[in-house]
Amino acid sequence: MWRRDFDGLSALVAERGHALLATAVLLTGSRAAGEDLLQAALEKLMRSWGRVREDREGYLRRTMYNLAVDDWRRRRRRPEVFATVEPAGQPDAADALALRQALVAALAQLPPRQRAVLVLRYWEQLTEAEAADVLGCSVGTVKSTASRGLSRLRELTAAWDLMPSTATVTNGADR
């Protein structure tokens, strides 16, 4: 009966689960919190399964972003404590891993809206219009928020001494 009621959910999670979890980890700052965020979003998708007939992944992603922003707002007055992001399951060079962790730590220092815009634009590779639609704001807001976020990331990373071997390493942030 479960398969009939939620036809396609298993395929969605099997095909896109890793990418969805990676996005959730970036939005929350830790793997454990990312798993919780993704699970909460999946619960909301399952509750709305009959109404959401098209672009269920889009609905799931928007739900994740909204839940993350709600959590940021709720905890605005309390300082956030971010755990070290666990390395990906595939082997990485030590320099690439250190750079990735440093970038995630710098991203965690941004305000929630800037963090969400940068994750949508440069990790998820959404267009400005798509990011604006997900966040429920104007394209101009996405542009200005991305500009301020990138400027702040440059300030945070200005003192980094990048060795030539790590200067060319990418993790999707410059795509």
Tab-separated table of C-alpha atoms in Angstrom, residues 70-164:
chain	number	residue	atom	x	y	z
A	70	ASP	CA	12.508	29.393	9.739
A	71	ASP	CA	15.105	27.737	11.965
A	72	TRP	CA	17.546	30.616	11.455
A	73	ARG	CA	14.847	33.117	12.409
A	74	ARG	CA	13.837	31.112	15.464
A	75	ARG	CA	17.429	30.923	16.684
A	76	ARG	CA	18.339	34.497	15.715
A	77	ARG	CA	18.987	35.596	19.273
A	78	ARG	CA	21.011	32.530	20.214
A	79	PRO	CA	24.519	32.100	18.788
A	80	GLU	CA	24.853	29.240	16.351
A	81	VAL	CA	27.433	26.556	16.962
A	82	PHE	CA	28.552	24.809	13.810
A	83	ALA	CA	30.160	21.413	13.876
A	84	THR	CA	32.915	20.490	11.501
A	85	VAL	CA	31.482	19.271	8.211
A	86	GLU	CA	32.299	15.650	7.619
A	87	PRO	CA	34.248	14.879	4.456
A	88	ALA	CA	32.406	13.427	1.485
A	89	GLY	CA	32.249	9.650	1.219
A	90	GLN	CA	34.700	9.603	-1.653
A	91	PRO	CA	38.441	10.079	-1.118
A	92	ASP	CA	39.766	13.619	-1.397
A	93	ALA	CA	43.218	15.117	-1.343
A	94	ALA	CA	44.077	16.622	2.042
A	95	ASP	CA	44.460	20.120	0.599
A	96	ALA	CA	41.079	19.961	-1.136
A	97	LEU	CA	39.426	18.767	2.068
A	98	ALA	CA	41.007	21.530	4.132
A	99	LEU	CA	39.930	24.142	1.588
A	100	ARG	CA	36.377	22.744	1.489
A	101	GLN	CA	36.110	22.803	5.286
A	102	ALA	CA	37.472	26.344	5.418
A	103	LEU	CA	34.961	27.490	2.789
A	104	VAL	CA	32.061	25.874	4.657
A	105	ALA	CA	33.244	27.534	7.885
A	106	ALA	CA	33.407	30.916	6.118
A	107	LEU	CA	29.952	30.318	4.626
A	108	ALA	CA	28.624	29.579	8.125
A	109	GLN	CA	29.693	33.071	9.233
A	110	LEU	CA	27.360	34.749	6.733
A	111	PRO	CA	23.854	35.908	7.664
A	112	PRO	CA	21.139	33.357	6.831
A	113	ARG	CA	19.764	35.143	3.760
A	114	GLN	CA	23.220	35.603	2.194
A	115	ARG	CA	24.075	31.978	2.937
A	116	ALA	CA	20.837	30.755	1.347
A	117	VAL	CA	21.331	32.893	-1.773
A	118	LEU	CA	24.933	31.752	-2.235
A	119	VAL	CA	24.007	28.090	-1.764
A	120	LEU	CA	21.173	28.408	-4.276
A	121	ARG	CA	23.181	30.338	-6.851
A	122	TYR	CA	26.602	28.704	-6.667
A	123	TRP	CA	26.067	25.264	-5.127
A	124	GLU	CA	22.658	24.440	-6.587
A	125	GLN	CA	23.488	26.445	-9.750
A	126	LEU	CA	20.062	28.064	-9.940
A	127	THR	CA	19.571	31.169	-12.027
A	128	GLU	CA	18.816	34.446	-10.300
A	129	ALA	CA	15.151	34.106	-11.259
A	130	GLU	CA	14.951	30.524	-9.950
A	131	ALA	CA	16.624	31.508	-6.677
A	132	ALA	CA	14.242	34.445	-6.310
A	133	ASP	CA	11.295	32.104	-6.866
A	134	VAL	CA	12.565	29.632	-4.245
A	135	LEU	CA	13.175	32.372	-1.680
A	136	GLY	CA	10.023	34.299	-2.516
A	137	CYS	CA	11.794	37.568	-3.251
A	138	SER	CA	12.703	39.680	-6.289
A	139	VAL	CA	15.561	39.018	-8.682
A	140	GLY	CA	17.119	42.309	-7.587
A	141	THR	CA	17.156	41.115	-3.993
A	142	VAL	CA	18.931	37.917	-5.048
A	143	LYS	CA	21.488	39.933	-7.028
A	144	SER	CA	22.249	42.389	-4.241
A	145	THR	CA	22.293	39.699	-1.555
A	146	ALA	CA	24.651	37.541	-3.634
A	147	SER	CA	26.913	40.532	-4.207
A	148	ARG	CA	27.054	41.346	-0.502
A	149	GLY	CA	27.551	37.684	0.388
A	150	LEU	CA	30.434	37.240	-2.052
A	151	SER	CA	31.997	40.468	-0.830
A	152	ARG	CA	31.798	39.249	2.768
A	153	LEU	CA	33.273	35.860	1.780
A	154	ARG	CA	36.161	37.677	0.115
A	155	GLU	CA	36.751	39.603	3.356
A	156	LEU	CA	36.639	36.419	5.405
A	157	THR	CA	39.028	34.576	3.095
A	158	ALA	CA	41.401	37.459	2.279
A	159	ALA	CA	43.995	36.294	4.801
A	160	TRP	CA	44.071	32.726	3.497
A	161	ASP	CA	47.433	31.669	2.175
A	162	LEU	CA	46.396	29.494	-0.740
A	163	MET	CA	49.126	27.286	-2.044
A	164	PRO	CA	49.176	26.764	-5.833
